[in-house]
mmCIF file of C-alpha atoms in Angstrom:
data_model
loop_
_atom_site.group_PDB
_atom_site.id
_atom_site.type_symbol
_atom_site.label_atom_id
_atom_site.label_comp_id
_atom_site.label_asym_id
_atom_site.label_seq_id
_atom_site.Cartn_x
_atom_site.Cartn_y
_atom_site.Cartn_z
ATOM 1 C CA MET A 1 0.834 23.546 -8.837
ATOM 2 C CA THR A 2 -2.648 24.326 -7.467
ATOM 3 C CA ALA A 3 -4.299 23.070 -10.648
ATOM 4 C CA THR A 4 -2.307 19.842 -10.428
ATOM 5 C CA ARG A 5 -3.363 19.260 -6.818
ATOM 6 C CA ASN A 6 -6.998 19.946 -7.675
ATOM 7 C CA ARG A 7 -6.721 17.439 -10.518
ATOM 8 C CA ILE A 8 -5.237 14.828 -8.167
ATOM 9 C CA LEU A 9 -8.160 15.217 -5.799
ATOM 10 C CA GLN A 10 -10.656 15.031 -8.669
ATOM 11 C CA ILE A 11 -9.114 11.754 -9.847
ATOM 12 C CA ILE A 12 -9.552 10.250 -6.407
ATOM 13 C CA VAL A 13 -13.060 11.583 -6.028
ATOM 14 C CA VAL A 14 -14.371 10.083 -9.273
ATOM 15 C CA THR A 15 -12.929 6.681 -8.412
ATOM 16 C CA LEU A 16 -14.504 6.412 -4.976
ATOM 17 C CA LEU A 17 -18.083 5.771 -3.980
ATOM 18 C CA VAL A 18 -19.749 8.790 -2.411
ATOM 19 C CA ALA A 19 -22.095 8.215 0.499
ATOM 20 C CA THR A 20 -24.137 10.737 2.418
ATOM 21 C CA LEU A 21 -25.098 10.444 6.057
ATOM 22 C CA SER A 22 -28.201 12.065 7.460
ATOM 23 C CA LEU A 23 -27.756 13.242 11.031
ATOM 24 C CA LYS A 24 -30.920 15.225 11.674
ATOM 25 C CA PRO A 25 -32.765 14.085 14.824
ATOM 26 C CA LYS A 26 -36.396 13.188 14.619
ATOM 27 C CA GLN A 27 -38.598 15.899 16.032
ATOM 28 C CA ALA A 28 -41.275 13.541 17.321
ATOM 29 C CA GLN A 29 -40.939 9.856 18.035
ATOM 30 C CA ALA A 30 -43.958 7.719 18.666
ATOM 31 C CA GLN A 31 -43.732 4.319 20.274
ATOM 32 C CA GLU A 32 -46.617 2.387 21.751
ATOM 33 C CA GLY A 33 -47.531 4.179 24.959
ATOM 34 C CA ILE A 34 -45.253 7.251 24.680
ATOM 35 C CA VAL A 35 -44.369 10.075 22.287
ATOM 36 C CA VAL A 36 -41.013 11.854 22.618
ATOM 37 C CA GLU A 37 -41.113 15.360 21.200
ATOM 38 C CA ASN A 38 -38.149 17.507 20.193
ATOM 39 C CA PRO A 39 -35.326 15.395 21.666
ATOM 40 C CA LYS A 40 -32.105 17.404 21.839
ATOM 41 C CA ALA A 41 -28.570 16.980 23.110
ATOM 42 C CA VAL A 42 -26.441 20.113 23.241
ATOM 43 C CA PRO A 43 -22.710 19.649 23.964
ATOM 44 C CA ASP A 44 -20.489 22.175 25.693
ATOM 45 C CA PHE A 45 -17.184 20.540 24.809
ATOM 46 C CA GLY A 46 -15.103 19.450 27.771
ATOM 47 C CA ARG A 47 -17.812 20.472 30.221
ATOM 48 C CA SER A 48 -21.252 19.025 29.668
ATOM 49 C CA ILE A 49 -23.950 17.618 27.411
ATOM 50 C CA THR A 50 -27.475 18.864 28.073
ATOM 51 C CA PHE A 51 -30.261 16.458 27.123
ATOM 52 C CA THR A 52 -33.840 17.726 26.804
ATOM 53 C CA ALA A 53 -37.138 16.386 25.473
ATOM 54 C CA LYS A 54 -40.842 16.288 26.158
ATOM 55 C CA ILE A 55 -42.377 12.893 26.873
ATOM 56 C CA LYS A 56 -46.090 12.432 26.363
ATOM 57 C CA ALA A 57 -47.858 9.270 27.408
ATOM 58 C CA SER A 58 -51.339 7.730 27.248
ATOM 59 C CA SER A 59 -51.306 7.269 31.044
ATOM 60 C CA PRO A 60 -49.363 8.817 33.957
ATOM 61 C CA ILE A 61 -45.585 8.348 33.871
ATOM 62 C CA GLN A 62 -44.288 6.563 36.959
ATOM 63 C CA GLN A 63 -40.597 6.736 36.054
ATOM 64 C CA ALA A 64 -38.514 8.065 33.142
ATOM 65 C CA SER A 65 -34.903 7.474 32.222
ATOM 66 C CA LEU A 66 -32.296 8.750 29.789
ATOM 67 C CA LEU A 67 -30.005 6.144 28.254
ATOM 68 C CA PHE A 68 -26.905 7.046 26.237
ATOM 69 C CA ARG A 69 -23.487 5.752 25.173
ATOM 70 C CA GLY A 70 -20.662 6.454 22.767
ATOM 71 C CA ILE A 71 -21.477 4.960 19.384
ATOM 72 C CA ASN A 72 -18.635 2.419 19.698
ATOM 73 C CA GLU A 73 -19.115 1.717 23.402
ATOM 74 C CA GLU A 74 -20.769 -1.381 24.791
ATOM 75 C CA ALA A 75 -21.737 0.013 28.202
ATOM 76 C CA THR A 76 -24.832 2.223 28.363
ATOM 77 C CA ARG A 77 -25.226 5.006 30.922
ATOM 78 C CA VAL A 78 -28.652 5.244 32.574
ATOM 79 C CA GLU A 79 -29.891 8.393 34.347
ATOM 80 C CA THR A 80 -33.221 8.833 36.148
ATOM 81 C CA LEU A 81 -35.216 11.862 34.984
ATOM 82 C CA GLN A 82 -37.606 14.154 36.751
ATOM 83 C CA VAL A 83 -40.696 14.653 34.571
ATOM 84 C CA ALA A 84 -42.405 18.048 34.708
ATOM 85 C CA GLU A 85 -46.192 18.402 34.522
ATOM 86 C CA ASP A 86 -45.993 19.144 30.812
ATOM 87 C CA GLY A 87 -43.752 16.101 30.244
ATOM 88 C CA SER A 88 -40.507 18.067 29.921
ATOM 89 C CA VAL A 89 -37.287 16.362 30.989
ATOM 90 C CA ASN A 90 -33.800 17.763 31.364
ATOM 91 C CA PHE A 91 -30.465 16.214 32.277
ATOM 92 C CA VAL A 92 -26.972 17.769 32.300
ATOM 93 C CA TYR A 93 -24.186 15.225 31.900
ATOM 94 C CA ASP A 94 -20.796 16.120 33.385
ATOM 95 C CA ALA A 95 -18.466 15.599 30.437
ATOM 96 C CA SER A 96 -15.439 16.826 32.367
ATOM 97 C CA LEU A 97 -15.340 13.706 34.528
ATOM 98 C CA ASN A 98 -16.868 11.132 32.200
ATOM 99 C CA VAL A 99 -15.404 12.059 28.852
ATOM 100 C CA PHE A 100 -16.235 11.202 25.274
ATOM 101 C CA PRO A 101 -13.583 11.398 22.538
ATOM 102 C CA PRO A 102 -13.661 14.665 20.577
ATOM 103 C CA PHE A 103 -15.937 14.574 17.526
ATOM 104 C CA SER A 104 -17.274 11.143 18.439
ATOM 105 C CA TRP A 105 -20.948 10.249 18.169
ATOM 106 C CA VAL A 106 -23.214 9.829 21.185
ATOM 107 C CA VAL A 107 -26.383 7.754 20.892
ATOM 108 C CA TYR A 108 -29.242 8.495 23.285
ATOM 109 C CA TRP A 109 -32.853 7.448 23.849
ATOM 110 C CA PHE A 110 -35.568 7.618 26.489
ATOM 111 C CA GLN A 111 -37.550 5.095 28.504
ATOM 112 C CA ALA A 112 -40.734 5.588 30.493
ATOM 113 C CA THR A 113 -42.636 3.264 32.807
ATOM 114 C CA LEU A 114 -46.345 4.086 32.904
ATOM 115 C CA SER A 115 -48.991 3.489 35.525
ATOM 116 C CA ASP A 116 -49.898 0.195 33.863
ATOM 117 C CA GLY A 117 -46.451 -1.098 34.823
ATOM 118 C CA LYS A 118 -45.219 -1.327 31.244
ATOM 119 C CA THR A 119 -41.954 0.249 30.101
ATOM 120 C CA TYR A 120 -41.711 1.899 26.709
ATOM 121 C CA THR A 121 -38.565 2.884 24.828
ATOM 122 C CA SER A 122 -38.155 5.652 22.247
ATOM 123 C CA GLU A 123 -36.196 5.397 19.043
ATOM 124 C CA PRO A 124 -32.510 6.367 19.352
ATOM 125 C CA ASN A 125 -31.037 9.709 18.331
ATOM 126 C CA ARG A 126 -27.412 10.681 18.003
ATOM 127 C CA ILE A 127 -25.331 13.837 18.179
ATOM 128 C CA GLN A 128 -21.683 14.559 17.497
ATOM 129 C CA TYR A 129 -19.611 15.646 20.458
ATOM 130 C CA ASN A 130 -17.982 18.530 18.614
ATOM 131 C CA ASP A 131 -15.264 20.788 19.916
ATOM 132 C CA ASN A 132 -17.467 23.882 19.744
ATOM 133 C CA ARG A 133 -14.937 26.194 21.377
ATOM 134 C CA PHE A 134 -13.837 27.399 17.944
ATOM 135 C CA PRO A 135 -15.612 29.024 14.943
ATOM 136 C CA TRP A 136 -15.037 26.174 12.517
ATOM 137 C CA ARG A 137 -15.124 26.743 8.774
ATOM 138 C CA GLU A 138 -15.261 23.893 6.298
ATOM 139 C CA VAL A 139 -14.720 22.892 2.704
ATOM 140 C CA SER A 140 -15.746 19.542 1.212
ATOM 141 C CA GLN A 141 -15.117 17.374 -1.802
ATOM 142 C CA ALA A 142 -17.164 14.179 -2.043
ATOM 143 C CA ASN A 143 -17.064 12.660 1.449
ATOM 144 C CA VAL A 144 -13.896 14.468 2.554
ATOM 145 C CA THR A 145 -14.397 17.575 4.689
ATOM 146 C CA VAL A 146 -11.678 19.864 6.027
ATOM 147 C CA HIS A 147 -12.510 21.980 9.097
ATOM 148 C CA TRP A 148 -10.348 24.907 10.226
ATOM 149 C CA TYR A 149 -10.753 28.178 12.151
ATOM 150 C CA ALA A 150 -7.549 30.108 11.371
ATOM 151 C CA GLY A 151 -6.437 31.025 7.868
ATOM 152 C CA ASP A 152 -8.209 32.087 4.690
ATOM 153 C CA ASP A 153 -10.087 30.085 2.059
ATOM 154 C CA SER A 154 -6.862 29.011 0.376
ATOM 155 C CA PHE A 155 -5.750 27.407 3.634
ATOM 156 C CA GLY A 156 -8.711 25.023 3.599
ATOM 157 C CA THR A 157 -8.297 24.312 -0.116
ATOM 158 C CA SER A 158 -4.604 23.506 0.350
ATOM 159 C CA ALA A 159 -5.466 21.103 3.159
ATOM 160 C CA LEU A 160 -8.056 19.392 0.978
ATOM 161 C CA ASN A 161 -5.507 19.064 -1.828
ATOM 162 C CA SER A 162 -2.939 17.636 0.594
ATOM 163 C CA ALA A 163 -5.479 15.004 1.607
ATOM 164 C CA GLY A 164 -5.976 14.058 -2.036
ATOM 165 C CA ALA A 165 -2.242 13.929 -2.714
ATOM 166 C CA GLY A 166 -1.729 11.790 0.366
ATOM 167 C CA MET A 167 -4.324 9.248 -0.696
ATOM 168 C CA LEU A 168 -2.827 9.154 -4.159
ATOM 169 C CA SER A 169 0.568 8.327 -2.636
ATOM 170 C CA MET A 170 -0.836 5.384 -0.679
ATOM 171 C CA LYS A 171 -3.251 3.973 -3.245
ATOM 172 C CA ASP A 172 -0.821 1.320 -4.539
ATOM 173 C CA PHE A 173 -0.553 -0.522 -1.226
ATOM 174 C CA ILE A 174 -3.412 0.708 0.974
ATOM 175 C CA PRO A 175 -6.983 0.187 -0.259
ATOM 176 C CA LEU A 176 -8.792 3.536 -0.322
ATOM 177 C CA SER A 177 -12.302 3.891 1.061
ATOM 178 C CA LEU A 178 -14.455 7.007 1.229
ATOM 179 C CA THR A 179 -17.766 5.235 1.450
ATOM 180 C CA GLU A 180 -17.992 6.690 4.956
ATOM 181 C CA PRO A 181 -17.424 10.392 5.707
ATOM 182 C CA LEU A 182 -13.907 11.571 6.455
ATOM 183 C CA HIS A 183 -13.325 14.713 8.538
ATOM 184 C CA ILE A 184 -10.038 16.562 9.022
ATOM 185 C CA TYR A 185 -9.942 19.100 11.878
ATOM 186 C CA ILE A 186 -7.017 21.519 11.762
ATOM 187 C CA TYR A 187 -6.071 23.392 14.930
ATOM 188 C CA SER A 188 -3.981 26.526 14.557
ATOM 189 C CA ASN A 189 -1.520 25.628 17.321
ATOM 190 C CA VAL A 190 -0.399 22.687 19.400
ATOM 191 C CA THR A 191 -1.834 24.175 22.603
ATOM 192 C CA ASP A 192 -5.390 24.114 21.264
ATOM 193 C CA LEU A 193 -4.972 20.564 20.007
ATOM 194 C CA ARG A 194 -3.387 19.401 23.261
ATOM 195 C CA ASP A 195 -6.276 20.855 25.263
ATOM 196 C CA THR A 196 -8.773 19.117 22.981
ATOM 197 C CA MET A 197 -7.036 15.772 23.407
ATOM 198 C CA LEU A 198 -6.888 16.115 27.180
ATOM 199 C CA LEU A 199 -10.508 17.257 27.470
ATOM 200 C CA GLY A 200 -11.480 14.279 25.341
ATOM 201 C CA GLY A 201 -9.595 11.852 27.548
ATOM 202 C CA ARG A 202 -6.793 11.211 25.069
ATOM 203 C CA GLU A 203 -3.029 11.361 25.538
ATOM 204 C CA TRP A 204 -1.279 14.269 23.911
ATOM 205 C CA SER A 205 0.338 13.718 20.507
ATOM 206 C CA GLY A 206 1.247 15.921 17.573
ATOM 207 C CA GLY A 207 -1.667 14.519 15.586
ATOM 208 C CA HIS A 208 -4.339 11.937 16.035
ATOM 209 C CA ALA A 209 -6.641 9.774 13.950
ATOM 210 C CA HIS A 210 -9.900 8.427 15.364
ATOM 211 C CA ALA A 211 -9.673 5.595 12.862
ATOM 212 C CA ASP A 212 -13.029 4.081 13.798
ATOM 213 C CA LEU A 213 -14.747 7.472 13.475
ATOM 214 C CA GLY A 214 -13.011 8.671 10.314
ATOM 215 C CA VAL A 215 -11.737 11.779 12.118
ATOM 216 C CA VAL A 216 -8.265 13.332 11.846
ATOM 217 C CA LEU A 217 -6.951 15.973 14.282
ATOM 218 C CA VAL A 218 -3.785 17.921 13.463
ATOM 219 C CA ALA A 219 -2.161 21.225 14.458
ATOM 220 C CA ILE A 220 -1.025 23.365 11.511
ATOM 221 C CA PRO A 221 -0.532 27.121 11.929
ATOM 222 C CA PRO A 222 -1.217 29.325 8.891
ATOM 223 C CA GLY A 223 1.975 30.712 7.404
ATOM 224 C CA PRO A 224 4.920 30.020 5.100
ATOM 225 C CA SER A 225 5.427 26.441 6.299
ATOM 226 C CA GLN A 226 1.750 25.420 6.256
ATOM 227 C CA LEU A 227 1.992 23.411 3.029
ATOM 228 C CA THR A 228 4.944 21.296 4.155
ATOM 229 C CA GLU A 229 3.186 20.571 7.443
ATOM 230 C CA MET A 230 -0.039 19.677 5.649
ATOM 231 C CA GLU A 231 1.819 17.313 3.330
ATOM 232 C CA SER A 232 3.439 15.630 6.300
ATOM 233 C CA LYS A 233 0.714 15.416 8.924
ATOM 234 C CA ILE A 234 -2.480 14.959 6.909
ATOM 235 C CA PRO A 235 -1.338 11.967 4.766
ATOM 236 C CA HIS A 236 0.138 10.322 7.879
ATOM 237 C CA GLU A 237 -3.128 10.430 9.806
ATOM 238 C CA LEU A 238 -5.217 9.527 6.757
ATOM 239 C CA ALA A 239 -3.114 6.392 6.334
ATOM 240 C CA HIS A 240 -4.233 5.225 9.778
ATOM 241 C CA ILE A 241 -7.884 5.590 8.788
ATOM 242 C CA MET A 242 -7.444 3.828 5.451
ATOM 243 C CA LEU A 243 -5.505 0.997 7.087
ATOM 244 C CA TYR A 244 -8.235 0.656 9.689
ATOM 245 C CA ARG A 245 -10.941 0.546 7.029
ATOM 246 C CA ALA A 246 -8.973 -2.013 5.030
ATOM 247 C CA LEU A 247 -8.069 -4.264 7.978
ATOM 248 C CA GLY A 248 -11.139 -3.817 10.170
ATOM 249 C CA ASP A 249 -10.820 -5.559 13.513
ATOM 250 C CA GLN A 250 -7.391 -6.862 12.486
ATOM 251 C CA TYR A 251 -5.964 -3.330 12.611
ATOM 252 C CA GLU A 252 -5.249 -3.652 16.333
ATOM 253 C CA LYS A 253 -3.212 -6.814 15.711
ATOM 254 C CA GLN A 254 -0.605 -4.964 13.650
ATOM 255 C CA PRO A 255 2.669 -3.977 15.366
ATOM 256 C CA ALA A 256 3.098 -0.307 16.188
ATOM 257 C CA TRP A 257 6.296 -0.088 14.105
ATOM 258 C CA LEU A 258 4.475 -1.410 11.019
ATOM 259 C CA ILE A 259 1.403 0.823 11.283
ATOM 260 C CA GLU A 260 3.397 3.952 12.086
ATOM 261 C CA GLY A 261 6.075 3.056 9.557
ATOM 262 C CA ILE A 262 3.541 2.782 6.741
ATOM 263 C CA ALA A 263 1.843 6.000 7.831
ATOM 264 C CA SER A 264 5.186 7.838 7.938
ATOM 265 C CA MET A 265 6.231 6.372 4.602
ATOM 266 C CA VAL A 266 3.260 7.922 2.743
ATOM 267 C CA GLU A 267 3.982 11.463 3.912
ATOM 268 C CA ILE A 268 4.364 13.717 0.881
ATOM 269 C CA TYR A 269 6.913 15.813 2.773
ATOM 270 C CA PRO A 270 8.631 13.506 5.283
ATOM 271 C CA ASN A 271 10.149 15.030 8.384
ATOM 272 C CA PRO A 272 13.668 16.116 7.379
ATOM 273 C CA ASP A 273 14.894 15.597 10.943
ATOM 274 C CA TYR A 274 14.317 11.837 10.809
ATOM 275 C CA ASP A 275 17.613 11.159 9.007
ATOM 276 C CA ARG A 276 19.579 13.267 11.458
ATOM 277 C CA ALA A 277 17.970 11.512 14.434
ATOM 278 C CA LEU A 278 18.885 8.113 12.960
ATOM 279 C CA GLU A 279 22.443 9.229 12.274
ATOM 280 C CA ILE A 280 22.971 10.427 15.844
ATOM 281 C CA ALA A 281 21.332 7.388 17.448
ATOM 282 C CA SER A 282 23.321 5.013 15.242
ATOM 283 C CA ALA A 283 26.603 6.751 16.094
ATOM 284 C CA ASN A 284 25.784 6.744 19.811
ATOM 285 C CA ASN A 285 24.492 3.165 19.756
ATOM 286 C CA THR A 286 21.123 4.331 21.139
ATOM 287 C CA LEU A 287 18.834 2.942 18.457
ATOM 288 C CA ILE A 288 15.733 1.245 19.847
ATOM 289 C CA PRO A 289 15.499 -2.470 19.021
ATOM 290 C CA ILE A 290 12.591 -2.839 16.579
ATOM 291 C CA VAL A 291 11.241 -5.683 18.700
ATOM 292 C CA ASP A 292 10.705 -3.123 21.489
ATOM 293 C CA LEU A 293 8.397 -1.145 19.179
ATOM 294 C CA CYS A 294 5.908 -3.940 18.615
ATOM 295 C CA ASP A 295 3.288 -2.988 21.201
ATOM 296 C CA SER A 296 3.675 0.785 21.521
ATOM 297 C CA PHE A 297 6.073 3.704 21.217
ATOM 298 C CA PRO A 298 7.936 5.305 24.150
ATOM 299 C CA ALA A 299 6.056 7.921 26.136
ATOM 300 C CA ASP A 300 8.746 10.607 26.214
ATOM 301 C CA SER A 301 8.842 12.835 23.138
ATOM 302 C CA GLY A 302 12.532 12.337 22.284
ATOM 303 C CA SER A 303 12.364 8.547 22.227
ATOM 304 C CA ALA A 304 8.990 8.652 20.471
ATOM 305 C CA PHE A 305 10.458 10.815 17.695
ATOM 306 C CA LEU A 306 13.281 8.317 17.241
ATOM 307 C CA ALA A 307 10.727 5.488 17.155
ATOM 308 C CA TYR A 308 8.870 7.210 14.308
ATOM 309 C CA ALA A 309 12.114 7.810 12.433
ATOM 310 C CA GLN A 310 13.195 4.183 12.830
ATOM 311 C CA SER A 311 9.798 2.811 11.839
ATOM 312 C CA GLN A 312 9.674 4.894 8.670
ATOM 313 C CA SER A 313 13.182 3.853 7.643
ATOM 314 C CA PHE A 314 12.708 0.195 8.632
ATOM 315 C CA VAL A 315 9.388 -0.218 6.787
ATOM 316 C CA THR A 316 10.847 1.538 3.739
ATOM 317 C CA TYR A 317 13.732 -0.945 3.846
ATOM 318 C CA ILE A 318 11.255 -3.838 3.933
ATOM 319 C CA ARG A 319 9.373 -2.382 0.972
ATOM 320 C CA ASP A 320 12.587 -1.898 -1.007
ATOM 321 C CA SER A 321 13.820 -5.402 -0.131
ATOM 322 C CA PHE A 322 10.598 -7.409 -0.424
ATOM 323 C CA GLY A 323 8.356 -5.163 -2.521
ATOM 324 C CA LEU A 324 4.820 -4.032 -1.800
ATOM 325 C CA SER A 325 3.809 -7.685 -1.749
ATOM 326 C CA GLY A 326 6.093 -8.098 1.268
ATOM 327 C CA LEU A 327 4.210 -5.399 3.166
ATOM 328 C CA SER A 328 0.940 -7.019 2.149
ATOM 329 C CA ARG A 329 2.140 -10.401 3.414
ATOM 330 C CA LEU A 330 3.128 -8.789 6.703
ATOM 331 C CA THR A 331 -0.255 -7.189 7.379
ATOM 332 C CA GLY A 332 -1.971 -10.394 6.282
ATOM 333 C CA THR A 333 0.146 -12.558 8.577
ATOM 334 C CA TYR A 334 -0.435 -10.316 11.568
ATOM 335 C CA SER A 335 -4.149 -10.314 10.789
ATOM 336 C CA GLU A 336 -4.047 -14.088 11.228
ATOM 337 C CA GLY A 337 -2.914 -13.529 14.817
ATOM 338 C CA PHE A 338 0.818 -14.236 14.642
ATOM 339 C CA GLU A 339 2.861 -12.467 17.296
ATOM 340 C CA CYS A 340 5.341 -9.758 16.370
ATOM 341 C CA ASP A 341 8.531 -11.728 15.700
ATOM 342 C CA LEU A 342 6.902 -14.859 14.320
ATOM 343 C CA GLY A 343 4.802 -12.800 11.900
ATOM 344 C CA VAL A 344 7.932 -11.404 10.256
ATOM 345 C CA THR A 345 9.496 -14.853 10.041
ATOM 346 C CA LYS A 346 6.405 -16.338 8.394
ATOM 347 C CA ALA A 347 5.873 -13.466 5.964
ATOM 348 C CA LEU A 348 9.474 -12.627 5.020
ATOM 349 C CA GLY A 349 11.543 -15.675 5.967
ATOM 350 C CA ALA A 350 13.759 -13.909 8.525
ATOM 351 C CA SER A 351 13.358 -13.082 12.191
ATOM 352 C CA LEU A 352 12.638 -9.537 13.310
ATOM 353 C CA ASN A 353 16.083 -9.292 14.932
ATOM 354 C CA GLN A 354 17.736 -10.479 11.726
ATOM 355 C CA LEU A 355 15.901 -7.872 9.667
ATOM 356 C CA ASP A 356 16.721 -5.230 12.273
ATOM 357 C CA ALA A 357 20.430 -6.072 11.937
ATOM 358 C CA ARG A 358 20.280 -6.035 8.132
ATOM 359 C CA TRP A 359 18.497 -2.677 8.157
ATOM 360 C CA ARG A 360 21.144 -1.182 10.437
ATOM 361 C CA GLU A 361 23.905 -2.533 8.239
ATOM 362 C CA ASN A 362 22.467 -1.683 4.815
ATOM 363 C CA VAL A 363 20.715 1.607 5.571
ATOM 364 C CA LEU A 364 22.659 3.045 8.500
ATOM 365 C CA GLY A 365 26.066 1.610 7.620
ATOM 366 C CA GLN A 366 26.679 -0.261 10.856
ATOM 367 C CA ASN A 367 29.122 -3.230 10.975
ATOM 368 C CA ARG A 368 30.667 -2.405 7.610
ATOM 369 C CA THR A 369 33.396 -5.037 8.056
ATOM 370 C CA GLY A 370 30.844 -7.734 8.737
ATOM 371 C CA VAL A 371 28.759 -6.660 5.765
ATOM 372 C CA ALA A 372 31.812 -6.671 3.494
ATOM 373 C CA LEU A 373 32.807 -10.155 4.645
ATOM 374 C CA ARG A 374 29.279 -11.430 4.189
ATOM 375 C CA ASN A 375 29.135 -9.972 0.693
ATOM 376 C CA LEU A 376 32.510 -11.541 -0.146
ATOM 377 C CA LEU A 377 31.605 -14.911 1.347
ATOM 378 C CA PRO A 378 30.259 -16.443 -1.928
ATOM 379 C CA PHE A 379 33.444 -15.431 -3.761
ATOM 380 C CA LEU A 380 35.638 -16.729 -0.934
ATOM 381 C CA LEU A 381 33.861 -20.069 -1.045
ATOM 382 C CA LEU A 382 34.328 -20.214 -4.813
ATOM 383 C CA LEU A 383 38.010 -19.381 -4.409
ATOM 384 C CA VAL A 384 38.394 -22.136 -1.844
ATOM 385 C CA LEU A 385 36.771 -24.617 -4.202
ATOM 386 C CA VAL A 386 38.970 -23.494 -7.066
ATOM 387 C CA LEU A 387 42.109 -23.894 -4.981
ATOM 388 C CA ILE A 388 41.233 -26.984 -3.004
ATOM 389 C CA VAL A 389 40.532 -29.214 -6.022
ATOM 390 C CA PRO A 390 44.049 -29.055 -7.516
ATOM 391 C CA ILE A 391 45.676 -29.142 -4.060
ATOM 392 C CA TRP A 392 43.667 -32.181 -3.120
ATOM 393 C CA GLY A 393 44.546 -33.748 -6.469
ATOM 394 C CA ALA A 394 48.239 -33.102 -5.885
ATOM 395 C CA ILE A 395 48.051 -34.604 -2.416
ATOM 396 C CA ASP A 396 46.244 -37.627 -3.798
ATOM 397 C CA LEU A 397 48.856 -38.016 -6.538
ATOM 398 C CA VAL A 398 51.680 -38.003 -3.986
ATOM 399 C CA ARG A 399 49.856 -40.587 -1.913
ATOM 400 C CA GLN A 400 49.389 -42.815 -4.939
ATOM 401 C CA LYS A 401 53.110 -42.599 -5.848
ATOM 402 C CA ARG A 402 54.123 -43.507 -2.316
ATOM 403 C CA LYS A 403 51.705 -46.416 -2.376
ATOM 404 C CA HIS A 404 53.122 -47.749 -5.648
ATOM 405 C CA ALA A 405 56.681 -47.301 -4.382
ATOM 406 C CA ALA A 406 55.886 -49.267 -1.243
ATOM 407 C CA GLN A 407 54.319 -52.085 -3.239
ATOM 408 C CA SER A 408 57.325 -52.412 -5.592
ATOM 409 C CA LYS A 409 59.746 -53.070 -2.748
#
């Protein structure tokens, strides 16, 4: 089994372009008028980021500033610096109040206004806002890196193999891209992951993909069930990243039920409780209308779980009914900007409510009488045609006889 998983990952690796990313900061940066030596940014996750450097200039420095922002942010933070006699500067940013997402990149640079009134700007540096509360270990293959802090070497290897198996399962309908690095961070328990999400200004969830950063966060404790959890959670989150890389800016235009349904559908080991949740909700008439899952999922955990179960089953039904080309038409139509219901109608020729009803009938067994009648309708129409022709002929024959009898009188 292990050899097979290693082979799967090797197949994926040799078919993808490998790119490397250099992240080492420049030790000295010279711009006209100033030189910035040894710029550093040291994060203390959830608490602070300490920026330091030494600014040297050809004339006295009148004012110096630190400028920084998240790599995907538009707004830039500006902080005034006190410059020591030797040019040293230091600033401690309160990351507990003004948070950055975990494992995101922060870009920073320096400005100085000299006595001649001119302002000079250094080249930018960047650091990763890592969750450094844990002693991370890592294992890599091509541009995929698994990070973990609990469990032995085989734990990391199994996670890496699960990533490869997950990408293999989605390759037929999600374009794969590893031209940019992909990092999977595995927490040993949900408490650690929840704290990370909250400290990074994110809502709690069982797993998370920073799709724009190529970062996956999941909680998987070492133990007997680790493989099944890896094969469920890792492919699911990877699907979000691959969909984002394939769709680009159009990713945000996709309905929540479609994105989460596709991600749930590629899980190597789907959650076995999904079917039971659907069975109970169907029997109790508490299923969530799919149209209500267009923008987001419910906040409470019970309803959210049902939303995931429905989305997986509903998207699987669409795939089985319309093929992979149907899913492709859906994502393409939504990328064009069509709203949730109209996108389904344009791509698949039926409204979202109609498909919802068909899914409930065909997959969950609702309205069996109506389904049976609908299935029999073509035969009933044929029977009517078969019967009505001779009856109508007989009626016409009687009418003709009466007409002739009336004329002969």
